[in-house]
Structures are given as C-alpha cells and as structure tokens.
Short mmCIF file of C-alpha atoms in Angstrom, two decimals:
data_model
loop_
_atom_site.label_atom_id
_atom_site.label_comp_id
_atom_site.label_asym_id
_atom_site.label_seq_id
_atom_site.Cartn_x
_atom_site.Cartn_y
_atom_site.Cartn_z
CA UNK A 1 -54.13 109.69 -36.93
CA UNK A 2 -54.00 113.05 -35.88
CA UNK A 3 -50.81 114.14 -33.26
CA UNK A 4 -50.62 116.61 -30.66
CA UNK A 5 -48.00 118.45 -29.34
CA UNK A 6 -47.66 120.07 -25.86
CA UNK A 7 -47.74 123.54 -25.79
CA UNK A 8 -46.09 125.21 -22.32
CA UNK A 9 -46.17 128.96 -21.49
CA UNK A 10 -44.31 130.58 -19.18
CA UNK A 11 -45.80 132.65 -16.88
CA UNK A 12 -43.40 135.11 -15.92
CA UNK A 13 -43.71 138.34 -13.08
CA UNK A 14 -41.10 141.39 -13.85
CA UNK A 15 -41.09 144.30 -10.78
CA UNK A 16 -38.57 146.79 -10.18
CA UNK A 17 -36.60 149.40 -12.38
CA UNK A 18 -36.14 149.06 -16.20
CA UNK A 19 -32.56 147.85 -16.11
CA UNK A 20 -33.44 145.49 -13.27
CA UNK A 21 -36.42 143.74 -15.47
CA UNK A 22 -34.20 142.96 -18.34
CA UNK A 23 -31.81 141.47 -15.79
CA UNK A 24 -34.17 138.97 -14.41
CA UNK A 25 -35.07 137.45 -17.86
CA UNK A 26 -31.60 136.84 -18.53
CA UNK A 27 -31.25 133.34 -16.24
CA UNK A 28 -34.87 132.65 -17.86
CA UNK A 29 -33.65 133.02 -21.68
CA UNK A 30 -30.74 131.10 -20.63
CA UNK A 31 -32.58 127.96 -19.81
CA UNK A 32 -35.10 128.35 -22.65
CA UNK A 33 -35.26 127.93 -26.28
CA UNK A 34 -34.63 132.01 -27.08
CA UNK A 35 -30.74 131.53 -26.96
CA UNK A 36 -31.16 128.98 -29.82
CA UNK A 37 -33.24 131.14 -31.62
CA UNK A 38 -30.07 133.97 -31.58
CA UNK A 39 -28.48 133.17 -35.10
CA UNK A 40 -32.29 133.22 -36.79
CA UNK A 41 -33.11 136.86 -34.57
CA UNK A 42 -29.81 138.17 -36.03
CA UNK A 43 -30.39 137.20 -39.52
CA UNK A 44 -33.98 138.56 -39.39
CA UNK A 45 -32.68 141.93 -38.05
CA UNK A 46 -29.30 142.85 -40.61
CA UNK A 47 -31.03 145.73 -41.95
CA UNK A 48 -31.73 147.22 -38.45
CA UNK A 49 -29.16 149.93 -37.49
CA UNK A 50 -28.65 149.55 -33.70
CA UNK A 51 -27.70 153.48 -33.77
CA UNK A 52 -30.73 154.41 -35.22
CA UNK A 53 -32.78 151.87 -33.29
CA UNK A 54 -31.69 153.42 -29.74
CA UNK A 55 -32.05 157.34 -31.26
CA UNK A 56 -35.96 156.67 -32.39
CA UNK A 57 -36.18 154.35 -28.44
CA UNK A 58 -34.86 157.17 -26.35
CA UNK A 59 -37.09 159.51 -28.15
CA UNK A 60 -40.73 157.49 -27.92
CA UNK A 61 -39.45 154.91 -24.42
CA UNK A 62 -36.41 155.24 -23.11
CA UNK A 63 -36.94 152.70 -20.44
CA UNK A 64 -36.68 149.90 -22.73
CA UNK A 65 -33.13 150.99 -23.91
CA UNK A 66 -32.73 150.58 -19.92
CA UNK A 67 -34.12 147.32 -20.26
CA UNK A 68 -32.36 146.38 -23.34
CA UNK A 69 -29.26 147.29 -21.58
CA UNK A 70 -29.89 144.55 -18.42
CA UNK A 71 -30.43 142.10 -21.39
CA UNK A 72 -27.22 142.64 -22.75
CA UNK A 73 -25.48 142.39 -19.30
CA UNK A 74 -26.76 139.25 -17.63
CA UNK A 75 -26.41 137.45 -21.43
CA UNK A 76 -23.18 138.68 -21.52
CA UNK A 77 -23.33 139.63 -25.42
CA UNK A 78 -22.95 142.88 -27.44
CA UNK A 79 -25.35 145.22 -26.27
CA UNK A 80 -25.40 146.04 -30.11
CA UNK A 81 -26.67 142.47 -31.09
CA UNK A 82 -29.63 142.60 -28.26
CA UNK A 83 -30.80 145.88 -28.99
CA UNK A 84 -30.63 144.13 -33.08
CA UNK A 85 -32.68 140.70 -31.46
CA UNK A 86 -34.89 142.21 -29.07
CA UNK A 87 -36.01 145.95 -30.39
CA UNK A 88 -37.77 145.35 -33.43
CA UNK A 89 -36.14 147.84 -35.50
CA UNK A 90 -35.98 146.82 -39.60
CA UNK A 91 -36.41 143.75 -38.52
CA UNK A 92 -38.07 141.16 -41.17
CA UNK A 93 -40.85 139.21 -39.61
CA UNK A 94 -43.10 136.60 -41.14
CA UNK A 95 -47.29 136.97 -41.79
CA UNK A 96 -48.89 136.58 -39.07
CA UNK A 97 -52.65 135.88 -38.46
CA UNK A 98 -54.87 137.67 -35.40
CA UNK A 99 -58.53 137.43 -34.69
CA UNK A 100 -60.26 140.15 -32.30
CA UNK A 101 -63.77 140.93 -30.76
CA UNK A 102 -64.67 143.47 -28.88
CA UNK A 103 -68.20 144.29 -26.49
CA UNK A 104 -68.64 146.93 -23.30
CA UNK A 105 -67.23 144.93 -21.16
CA UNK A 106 -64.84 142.76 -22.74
CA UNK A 107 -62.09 142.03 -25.65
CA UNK A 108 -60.77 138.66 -26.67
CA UNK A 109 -58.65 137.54 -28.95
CA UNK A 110 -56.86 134.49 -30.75
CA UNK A 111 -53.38 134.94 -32.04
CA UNK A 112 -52.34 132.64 -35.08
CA UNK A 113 -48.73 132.06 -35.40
CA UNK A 114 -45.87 128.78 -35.69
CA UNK A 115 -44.93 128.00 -32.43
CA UNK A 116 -41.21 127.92 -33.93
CA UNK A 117 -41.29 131.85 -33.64
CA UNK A 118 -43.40 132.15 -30.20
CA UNK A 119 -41.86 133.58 -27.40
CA UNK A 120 -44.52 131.22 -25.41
CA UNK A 121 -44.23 133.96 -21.93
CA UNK A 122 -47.46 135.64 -20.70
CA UNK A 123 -46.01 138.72 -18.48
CA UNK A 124 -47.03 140.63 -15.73
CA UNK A 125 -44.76 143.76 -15.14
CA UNK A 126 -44.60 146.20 -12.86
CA UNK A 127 -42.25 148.82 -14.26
CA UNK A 128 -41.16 151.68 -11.54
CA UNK A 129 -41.37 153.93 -13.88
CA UNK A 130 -44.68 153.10 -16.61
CA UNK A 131 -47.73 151.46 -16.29
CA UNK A 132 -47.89 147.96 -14.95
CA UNK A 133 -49.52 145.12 -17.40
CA UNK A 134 -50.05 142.33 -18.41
CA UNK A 135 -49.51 140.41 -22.22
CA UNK A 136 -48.19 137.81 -24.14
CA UNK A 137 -44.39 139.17 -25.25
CA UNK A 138 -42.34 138.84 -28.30
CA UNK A 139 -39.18 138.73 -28.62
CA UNK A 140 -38.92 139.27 -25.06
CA UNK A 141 -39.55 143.00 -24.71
CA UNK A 142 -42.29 143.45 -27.36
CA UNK A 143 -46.15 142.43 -26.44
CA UNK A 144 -48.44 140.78 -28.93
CA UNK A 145 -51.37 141.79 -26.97
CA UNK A 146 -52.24 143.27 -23.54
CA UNK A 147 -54.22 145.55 -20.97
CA UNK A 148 -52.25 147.87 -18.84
CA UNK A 149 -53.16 149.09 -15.04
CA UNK A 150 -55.48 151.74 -16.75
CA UNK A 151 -57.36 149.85 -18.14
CA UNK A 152 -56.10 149.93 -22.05
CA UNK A 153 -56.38 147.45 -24.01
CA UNK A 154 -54.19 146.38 -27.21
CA UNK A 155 -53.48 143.77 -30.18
CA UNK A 156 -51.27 143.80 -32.96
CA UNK A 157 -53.06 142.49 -36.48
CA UNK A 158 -50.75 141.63 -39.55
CA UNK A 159 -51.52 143.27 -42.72
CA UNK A 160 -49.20 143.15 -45.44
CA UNK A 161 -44.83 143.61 -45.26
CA UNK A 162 -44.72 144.36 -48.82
CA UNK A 163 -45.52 148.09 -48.07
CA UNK A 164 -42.73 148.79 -45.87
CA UNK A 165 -40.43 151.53 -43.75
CA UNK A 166 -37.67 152.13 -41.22
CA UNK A 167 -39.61 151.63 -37.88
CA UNK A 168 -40.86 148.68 -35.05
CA UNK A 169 -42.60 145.86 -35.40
CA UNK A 170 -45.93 145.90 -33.95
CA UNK A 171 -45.08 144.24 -31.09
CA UNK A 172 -42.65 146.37 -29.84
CA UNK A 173 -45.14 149.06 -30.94
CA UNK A 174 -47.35 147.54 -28.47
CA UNK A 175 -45.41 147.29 -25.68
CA UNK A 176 -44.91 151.20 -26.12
CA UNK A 177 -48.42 152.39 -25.90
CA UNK A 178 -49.47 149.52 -23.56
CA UNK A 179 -46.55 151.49 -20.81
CA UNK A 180 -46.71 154.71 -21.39
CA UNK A 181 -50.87 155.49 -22.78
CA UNK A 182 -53.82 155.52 -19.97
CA UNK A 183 -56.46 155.39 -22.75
CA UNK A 184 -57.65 155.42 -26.59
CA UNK A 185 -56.99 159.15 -27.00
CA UNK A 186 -53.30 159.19 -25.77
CA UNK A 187 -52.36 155.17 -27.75
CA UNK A 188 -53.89 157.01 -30.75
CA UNK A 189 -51.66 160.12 -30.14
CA UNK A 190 -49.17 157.85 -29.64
CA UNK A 191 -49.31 155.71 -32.64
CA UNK A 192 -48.71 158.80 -34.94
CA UNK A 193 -45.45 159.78 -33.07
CA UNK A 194 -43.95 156.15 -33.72
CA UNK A 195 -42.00 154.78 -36.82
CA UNK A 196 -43.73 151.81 -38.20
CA UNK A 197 -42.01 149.01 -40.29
CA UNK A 198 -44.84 146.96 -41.64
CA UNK A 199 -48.57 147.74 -42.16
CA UNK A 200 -50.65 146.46 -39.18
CA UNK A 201 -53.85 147.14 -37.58
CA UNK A 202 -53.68 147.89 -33.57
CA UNK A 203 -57.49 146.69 -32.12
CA UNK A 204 -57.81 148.89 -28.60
CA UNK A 205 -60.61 149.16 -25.91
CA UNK A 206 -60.45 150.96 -23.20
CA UNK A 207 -62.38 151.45 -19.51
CA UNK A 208 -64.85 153.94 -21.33
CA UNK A 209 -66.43 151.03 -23.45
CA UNK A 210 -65.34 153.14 -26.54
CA UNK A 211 -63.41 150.71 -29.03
CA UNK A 212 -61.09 151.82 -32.10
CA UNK A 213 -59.36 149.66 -34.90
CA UNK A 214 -56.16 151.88 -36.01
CA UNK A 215 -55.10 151.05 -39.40
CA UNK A 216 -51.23 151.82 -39.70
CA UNK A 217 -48.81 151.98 -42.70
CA UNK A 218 -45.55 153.26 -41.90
CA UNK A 219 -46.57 156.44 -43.91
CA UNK A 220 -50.77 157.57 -42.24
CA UNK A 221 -52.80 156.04 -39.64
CA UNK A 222 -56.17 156.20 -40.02
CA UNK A 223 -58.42 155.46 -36.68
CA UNK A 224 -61.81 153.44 -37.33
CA UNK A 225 -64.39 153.73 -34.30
CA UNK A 226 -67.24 151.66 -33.81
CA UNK A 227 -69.33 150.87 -30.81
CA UNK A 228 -68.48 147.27 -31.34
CA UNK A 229 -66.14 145.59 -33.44
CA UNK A 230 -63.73 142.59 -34.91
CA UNK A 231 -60.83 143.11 -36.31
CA UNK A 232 -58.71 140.94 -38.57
CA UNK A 233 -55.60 141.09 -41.02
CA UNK A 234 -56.78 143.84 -43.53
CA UNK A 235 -57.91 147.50 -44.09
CA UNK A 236 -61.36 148.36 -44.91
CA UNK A 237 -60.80 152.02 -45.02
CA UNK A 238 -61.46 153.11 -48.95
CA UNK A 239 -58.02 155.49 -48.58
CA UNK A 240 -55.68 152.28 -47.09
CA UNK A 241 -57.04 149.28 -49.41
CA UNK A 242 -54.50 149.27 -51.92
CA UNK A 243 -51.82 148.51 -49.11
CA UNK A 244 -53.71 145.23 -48.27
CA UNK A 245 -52.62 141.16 -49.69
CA UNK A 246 -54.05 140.33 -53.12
CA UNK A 247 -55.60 137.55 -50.81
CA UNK A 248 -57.84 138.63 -47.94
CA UNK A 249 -60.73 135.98 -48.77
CA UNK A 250 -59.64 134.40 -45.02
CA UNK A 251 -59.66 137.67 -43.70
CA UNK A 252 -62.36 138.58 -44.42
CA UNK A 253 -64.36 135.22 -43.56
CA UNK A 254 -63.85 135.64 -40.38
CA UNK A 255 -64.93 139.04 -40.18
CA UNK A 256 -68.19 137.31 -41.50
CA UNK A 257 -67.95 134.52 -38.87
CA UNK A 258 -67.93 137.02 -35.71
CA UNK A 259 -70.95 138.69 -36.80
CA UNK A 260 -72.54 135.33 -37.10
CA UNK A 261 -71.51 134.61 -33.79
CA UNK A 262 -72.50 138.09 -32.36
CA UNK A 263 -76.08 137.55 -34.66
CA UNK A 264 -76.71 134.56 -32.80
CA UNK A 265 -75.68 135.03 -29.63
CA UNK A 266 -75.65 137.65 -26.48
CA UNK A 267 -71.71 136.39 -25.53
CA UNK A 268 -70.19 136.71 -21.69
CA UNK A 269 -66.78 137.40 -21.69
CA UNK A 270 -66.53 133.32 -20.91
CA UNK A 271 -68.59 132.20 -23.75
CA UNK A 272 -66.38 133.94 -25.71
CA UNK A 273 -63.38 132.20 -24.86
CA UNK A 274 -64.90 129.08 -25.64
CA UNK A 275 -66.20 129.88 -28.65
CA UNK A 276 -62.89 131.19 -29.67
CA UNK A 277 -60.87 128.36 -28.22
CA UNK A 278 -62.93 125.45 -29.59
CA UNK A 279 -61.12 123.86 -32.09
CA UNK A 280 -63.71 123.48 -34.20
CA UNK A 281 -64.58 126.76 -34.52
CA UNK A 282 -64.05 128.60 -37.87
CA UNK A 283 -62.00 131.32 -35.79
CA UNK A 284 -59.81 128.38 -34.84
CA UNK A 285 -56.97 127.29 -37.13
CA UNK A 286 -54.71 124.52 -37.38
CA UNK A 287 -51.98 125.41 -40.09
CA UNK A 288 -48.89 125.64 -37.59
CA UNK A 289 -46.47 125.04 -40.13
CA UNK A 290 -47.97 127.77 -42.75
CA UNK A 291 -47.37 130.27 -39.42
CA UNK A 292 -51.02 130.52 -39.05
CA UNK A 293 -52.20 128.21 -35.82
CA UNK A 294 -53.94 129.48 -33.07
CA UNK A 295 -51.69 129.26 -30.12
CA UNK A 296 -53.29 131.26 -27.24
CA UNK A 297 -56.77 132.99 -26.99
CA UNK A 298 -57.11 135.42 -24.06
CA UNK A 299 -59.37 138.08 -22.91
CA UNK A 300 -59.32 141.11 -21.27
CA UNK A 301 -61.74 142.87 -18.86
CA UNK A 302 -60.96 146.39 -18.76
CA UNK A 303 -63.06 147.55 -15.62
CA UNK A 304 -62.36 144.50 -13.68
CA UNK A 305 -58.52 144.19 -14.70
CA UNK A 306 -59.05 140.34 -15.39
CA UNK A 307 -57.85 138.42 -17.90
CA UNK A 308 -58.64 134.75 -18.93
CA UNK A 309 -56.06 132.41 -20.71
CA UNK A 310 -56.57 129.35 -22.85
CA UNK A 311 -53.13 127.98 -24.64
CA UNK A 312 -54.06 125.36 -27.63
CA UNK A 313 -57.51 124.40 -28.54
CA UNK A 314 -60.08 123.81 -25.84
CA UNK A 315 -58.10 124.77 -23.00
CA UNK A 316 -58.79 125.13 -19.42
CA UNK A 317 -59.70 128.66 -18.91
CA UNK A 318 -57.24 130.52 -16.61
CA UNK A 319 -58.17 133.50 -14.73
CA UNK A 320 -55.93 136.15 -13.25
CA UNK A 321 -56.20 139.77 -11.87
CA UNK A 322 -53.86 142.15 -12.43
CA UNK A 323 -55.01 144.40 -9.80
CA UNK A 324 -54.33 141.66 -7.18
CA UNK A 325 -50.54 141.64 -8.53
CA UNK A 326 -49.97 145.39 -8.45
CA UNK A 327 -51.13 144.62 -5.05
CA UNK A 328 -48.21 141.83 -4.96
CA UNK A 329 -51.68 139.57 -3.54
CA UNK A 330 -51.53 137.28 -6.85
CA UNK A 331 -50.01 134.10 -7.00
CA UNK A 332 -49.17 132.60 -10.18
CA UNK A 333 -48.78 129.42 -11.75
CA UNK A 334 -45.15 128.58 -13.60
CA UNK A 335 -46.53 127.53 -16.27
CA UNK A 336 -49.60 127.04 -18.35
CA UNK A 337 -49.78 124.46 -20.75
CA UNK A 338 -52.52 123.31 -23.64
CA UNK A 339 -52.07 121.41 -26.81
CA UNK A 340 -51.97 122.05 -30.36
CA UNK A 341 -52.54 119.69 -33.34
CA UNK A 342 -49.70 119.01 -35.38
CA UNK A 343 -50.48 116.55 -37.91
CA UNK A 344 -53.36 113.96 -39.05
#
C-alpha cells in the first residue's frame, strides 16, 4: 500500500537591510525544524574555518556576513557557529539530484533531494542593498534555485564531492550571483571570482533568451552555451569528464528523456510543469530516502518575472509575480503544501 507524507513549504517575504533580514528569520527558525537540525549542520561543517569563511564573504558579498550577523543575534548563539551552519564554507553535503530545461521564454526545474535535509522555504527578498528575488533557500541564506529582479535565472546541479576544495556550496554560490549579477555575462564573471567546494553545474537563463550551463570544479569553469538546453548531474565537456561519478547512466537518461519530451512536443511554460511534476514521469523520482526525491518543481519566466510552484508530485500549480512584490502589491500564501510518496 503505498503512503504519503505531507509536504509544507514555507513561504516566507524578507525586506529591509541585510542585518535586519537575518533578524526576521530568527522567530521563524525558532518555531521550525532548523534548530533541531543544529548538532547535524555543525558536524557537517568542522572543517569550515569561520575566519576564513567571513575573509572569502566580505570579499565576493559582504551583505550576507550582515545577514549572518542578525542570525546570530536573534538565535542568541556564537556568531562563529552560524556563520559554520549557515555559510557553506567546507562544509560536507550529501549528492544531490537536479533536473533543468530551458526554452525563450521559460526555465523549469525539479530538485531531487530527502526532505530530512530541505530547508522547505520559498523566499522572496528584497535586500536594500542587492537585487530582490525570489528561490527556494538552503540552509537559510543559500538558494537552490532562483530568478532575481533582472531577470537572471539560476540552479545549482550536483556533480561529484570526491573532487574537492576550500570554497561554498552551490547554494550559497547561488545566492551570490542571484544578488549581486543582472545577467549571464556578469554570473559568469562572477562564478570565476568565487571559491568552490564541490564540482557542480550552475544552469542560467537570462531576459535575452541566451541560456548557458557552467560546469564548475573548484579548480576551472568552463561555460557551455546553447540556444536551448537541459542540464543534469554531470559534465559533458571532453576537458571536465574525468571529474564526473563512475555512474552517470541516470544522468544521463534523463538528458535523453527531455529531448524526447522537447521531440514530441512544442511545451508552454505550464505544460512543462506538469510534465515535470507528474509523478509518473521519468523526470520524476521517488527515492526520498536514497536523497534523490523530487520535492519541488518550479519555473521561472524571465521577461514576465513569474514563477510557478508545484511541491510533491502532481501539485496544484502556484503562480506568483515578483514584480508585484517589489511593488509590495503581492500577497502571499503561508504556506504551500503537496505530497510526496514515502513507501509502498
């Protein structure tokens, strides 16, 4: 008999100065699960050297030191241990699994993860200083994925952690070009100036319609541009396939499966959700306690500044604009919830 479980994300709006946004998501870490999750952060996060973790911040976004620092003060722990939990610096991470498509007009995406490590928050931020967005976060100050007030798009693809370096974690790398970057050309500038810990690709789009896959190792980048493209958890450059996992065969099936689905189909930014999103699609996966279940798909319009959510497997579409909450003209739900299959 197969068993669901209730997934709930928490929608969450962040306006004001850096210092003042990590403030007010101290009361909401206090009432959710992150607290609990402190001992495992720490443990994850023993080689990171707080010193050296706010040195390489001030240098590539000093705001989030700002932020890291309002953290710190309404939790009323070490500021230390947060900037240990929450930066992303050495920290040890498990494989992850990310699907992406991208067209003119749109980019969607599913992320594949354990819910046991899932910040569960989609935020929309409105820095004072940095360009507002909107993304799912992790680990609070990092994004997984998002589009920005210009109109840039990112996501963060897992590749391999057995070729590693002193640096971030993609998400926090994210969250980085996603503030300070306008477009493809300055996130690609970007992503060169920025110490990487793990080999990831970074899927962007843009308002132009142009679309890159970067492939990073914390040692070279090397930026892939088509006209339209997927992305998935491995290099296909000749120069970066050594760095990928002796076992890309999934990987690289569902490469396969999104050209099938672009083959046979001329896909709206909605039909792509769904096809995503159905859970019996082959980009749609089940193996939650493997870390590699699809808890959210989402896409982004760049031109328009809309996004759509779906949490679980054949969710309710949800549609926001970000340019309505610049505007402050958005209002937005608590919470979204879907459901997820946990066992049969």
């Amino acid at each position: 008999m197969k068993k669901y479980e209730e997934l709930e994300v928490h929608v969450v709006s962040l306006i004001g100065d850096a210092y003042d946004i990590g403030l007010q998501q101290c009361k909401e870490i206090q009432e959710s699960a992150h607290l609990a999750q402190e001992e495992l952060l720490l443990a994850l996060s023993t080689n990171c050297n707080a010193q050296k973790a706010q040195e390489e911040l001030q240098v590539v976004l000093p705001n989030l030191l700002e932020e890291i620092k309002g953290l710190a003060s309404g939790l009323n722990l070490p500021y230390e241990s947060i900037i240990k939990m929450y930066s992303g610096y050495n920290m040890t991470f498990p494989e992850m699994g990310c699907t992406s498509f991208a067209l003119d007009e749109f980019y969607v995406r599913n992320y594949d993860f354990s819910p046991s490590l899932y910040d569960a928050r989609l935020v929309f931020s409105n820095p004072s200083e940095g360009y507002a967005s909107v993304g799912f976060s992790q680990q609070i100050i990092g994004r997984l994925d998002g589009m920005n007030e210009k109109g840039l798009v990112v996501g963060l693809h897992f590749v391999n952690n057995q070729w590693e370096g002193e640096g971030f974690l993609a998400s926090t790398i994210v969250r980085i070009l996603l503030e300070k970057c306008k477009n493809i050309e300055e996130a690609i500038s970007q992503l060169k100036k920025i110490p990487h810990r793990y080999c990831y690709n970074y899927s962007m789009t843009d308002t132009s319609g142009k679309m890159v896959v970067v492939e990073a190792t914390p040692t070279e980048q090397i930026v892939c541009a088509e006209h339209l493209f997927s992305c998935t958890n491995h290099f296909e450059s000749q120069k970066l396939k050594e760095k990928n996992k002796a076992y890309i065969e999934n990987s690289i099936q569902r490469k396969h499966d999104i050209n099938r689905f672009i083959a046979n189909a001329c896909p709206t930014a909605l039909s792509a959700f769904y096809h995503f999103n159905d859970g019996n699609s082959p980009l749609f996966f089940k193996q939650y306690k493997q870390y590699f279940g699809t808890l959210h798909t989402v896409v982004y319009s760049p031109n328009q500044l809309e996004v759509i959510v779906g949490i679980g497997e054949n969710s309710e579409p949800h549609t926001f604009s970000l340019h309505q909450f610049i505007r402050g003209n958005l209002l937005l739900p608590t919470t979204i919830k879907g459901k997820i299959l946990l066992a049969i």
